[in-house]
Tab-separated table of C-alpha atoms in Angstrom:
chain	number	residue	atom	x	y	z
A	236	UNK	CA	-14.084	27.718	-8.450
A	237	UNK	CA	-10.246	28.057	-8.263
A	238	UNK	CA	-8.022	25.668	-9.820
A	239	UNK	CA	-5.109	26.962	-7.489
A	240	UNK	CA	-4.019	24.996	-4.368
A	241	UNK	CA	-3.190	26.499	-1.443
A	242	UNK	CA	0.645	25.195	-1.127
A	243	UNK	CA	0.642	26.247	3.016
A	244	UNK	CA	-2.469	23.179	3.087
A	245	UNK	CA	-0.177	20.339	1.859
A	246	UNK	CA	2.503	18.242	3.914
A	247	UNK	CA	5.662	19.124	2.758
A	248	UNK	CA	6.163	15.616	1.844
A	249	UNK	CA	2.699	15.426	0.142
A	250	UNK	CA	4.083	12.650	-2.076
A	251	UNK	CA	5.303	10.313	0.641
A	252	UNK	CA	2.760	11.510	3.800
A	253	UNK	CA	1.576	7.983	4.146
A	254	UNK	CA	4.697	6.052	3.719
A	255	UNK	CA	4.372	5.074	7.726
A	256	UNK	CA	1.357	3.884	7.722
A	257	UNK	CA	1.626	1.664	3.822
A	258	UNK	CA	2.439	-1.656	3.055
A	259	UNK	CA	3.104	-3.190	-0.286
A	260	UNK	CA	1.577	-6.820	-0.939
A	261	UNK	CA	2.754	-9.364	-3.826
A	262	UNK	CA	1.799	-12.582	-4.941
A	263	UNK	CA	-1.777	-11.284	-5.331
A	264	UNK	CA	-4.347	-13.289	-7.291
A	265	UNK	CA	-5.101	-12.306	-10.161
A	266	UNK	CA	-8.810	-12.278	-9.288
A	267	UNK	CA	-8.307	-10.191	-6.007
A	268	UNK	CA	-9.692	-6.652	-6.299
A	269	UNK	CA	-8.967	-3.573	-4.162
A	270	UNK	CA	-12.291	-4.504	-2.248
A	271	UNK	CA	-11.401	-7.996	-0.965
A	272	UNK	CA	-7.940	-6.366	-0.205
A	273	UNK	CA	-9.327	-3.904	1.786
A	274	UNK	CA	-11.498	-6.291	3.332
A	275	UNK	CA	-8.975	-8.909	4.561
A	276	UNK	CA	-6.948	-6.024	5.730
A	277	UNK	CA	-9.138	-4.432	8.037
A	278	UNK	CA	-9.077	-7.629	10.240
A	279	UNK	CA	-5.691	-5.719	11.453
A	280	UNK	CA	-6.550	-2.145	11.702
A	281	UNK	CA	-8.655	0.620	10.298
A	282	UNK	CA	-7.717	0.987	6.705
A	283	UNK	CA	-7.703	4.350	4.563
A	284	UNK	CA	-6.789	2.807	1.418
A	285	UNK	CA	-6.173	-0.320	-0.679
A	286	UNK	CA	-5.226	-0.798	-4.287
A	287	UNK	CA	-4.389	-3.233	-6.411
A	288	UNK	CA	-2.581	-2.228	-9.338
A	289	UNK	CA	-3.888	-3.108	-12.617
A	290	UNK	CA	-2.486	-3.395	-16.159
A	291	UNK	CA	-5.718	-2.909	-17.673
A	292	UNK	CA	-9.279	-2.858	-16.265
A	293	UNK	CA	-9.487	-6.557	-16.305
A	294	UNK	CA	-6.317	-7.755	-15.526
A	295	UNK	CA	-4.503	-7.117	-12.131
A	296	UNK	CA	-0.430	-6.591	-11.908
A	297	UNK	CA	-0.914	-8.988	-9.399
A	298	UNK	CA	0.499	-6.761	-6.228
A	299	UNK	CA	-1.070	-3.805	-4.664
A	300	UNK	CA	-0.764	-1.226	-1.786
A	301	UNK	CA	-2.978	-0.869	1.681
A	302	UNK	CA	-2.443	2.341	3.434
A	303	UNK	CA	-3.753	1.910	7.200
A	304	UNK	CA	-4.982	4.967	9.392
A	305	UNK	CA	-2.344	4.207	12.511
A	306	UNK	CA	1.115	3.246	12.108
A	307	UNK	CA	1.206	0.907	14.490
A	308	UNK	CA	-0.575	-1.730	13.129
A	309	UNK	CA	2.075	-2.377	10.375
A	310	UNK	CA	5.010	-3.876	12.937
A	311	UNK	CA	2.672	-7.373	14.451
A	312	UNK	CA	1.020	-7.459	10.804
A	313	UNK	CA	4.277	-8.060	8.795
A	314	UNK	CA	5.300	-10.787	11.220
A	315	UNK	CA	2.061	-13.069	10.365
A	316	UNK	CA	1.805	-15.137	7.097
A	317	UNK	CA	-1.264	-14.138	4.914
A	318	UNK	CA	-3.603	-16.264	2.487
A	319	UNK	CA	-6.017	-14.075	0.234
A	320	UNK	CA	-8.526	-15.415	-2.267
A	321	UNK	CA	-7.221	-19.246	-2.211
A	322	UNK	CA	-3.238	-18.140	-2.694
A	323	UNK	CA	-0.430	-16.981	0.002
A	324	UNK	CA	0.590	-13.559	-0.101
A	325	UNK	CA	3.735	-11.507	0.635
A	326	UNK	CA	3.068	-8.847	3.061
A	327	UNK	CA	5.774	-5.614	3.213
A	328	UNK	CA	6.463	-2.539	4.286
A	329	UNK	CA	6.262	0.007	1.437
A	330	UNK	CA	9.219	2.044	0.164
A	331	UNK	CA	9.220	4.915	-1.662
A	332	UNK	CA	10.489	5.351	-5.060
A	333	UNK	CA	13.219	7.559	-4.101
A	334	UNK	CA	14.520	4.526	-1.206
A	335	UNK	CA	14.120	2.223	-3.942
A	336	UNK	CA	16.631	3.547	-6.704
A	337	UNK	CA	19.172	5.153	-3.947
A	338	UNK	CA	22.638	4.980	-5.161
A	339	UNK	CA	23.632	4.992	-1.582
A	340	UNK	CA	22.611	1.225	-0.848
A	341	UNK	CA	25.304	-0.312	1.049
């Protein structure tokens, strides 16, 4: 089996191809896992992926990232105020690393 990937197979913007369709969410408990994040999530829409970010295997950053399968979900979702495992969350769109350290901020 070949190691090689065919390059004409990948978006061009591989790296960012779900930046539409992802939101970033803070303030997570510390005890919330990617499968109660998923979970609460797909109350809104059909979700393709959710993470929470951990510093360790035990011990959550305490934000994560849910990547939904439609777009269009994102725009009624971020206007609503969210409560996961006992604690309020902050729900918002995701950014990419490159929007984030722009030197052209105004």
């Amino acid at each position: 089996m070949s190691d090689i990937v065919d390059s004409e197979k990948i978006p061009t913007n591989w790296v960012e191809y779900a930046e539409d369709r992802k939101i970033y969410v803070s303030s997570l408990n510390f005890a919330t896992r990617d499968a109660s994040l998923k979970e609460y999530f797909e109350k809104f829409g059909e979700v393709e992926k959710a993470e929470v970010k951990m510093e360790s295997v035990t011990r959550s950053r305490g934000f994560g990232f849910v990547v939904f399968t439609e777009s269009d979900v994102l725009d009624s979702l971020l206007e609503l105020k969210h409560t996961l495992d006992g604690r309020e969350i902050e729900v918002k769109r995701a950014i990419t690393m490159k929007e984030k350290f722009s030197t052209n901020k105004l």
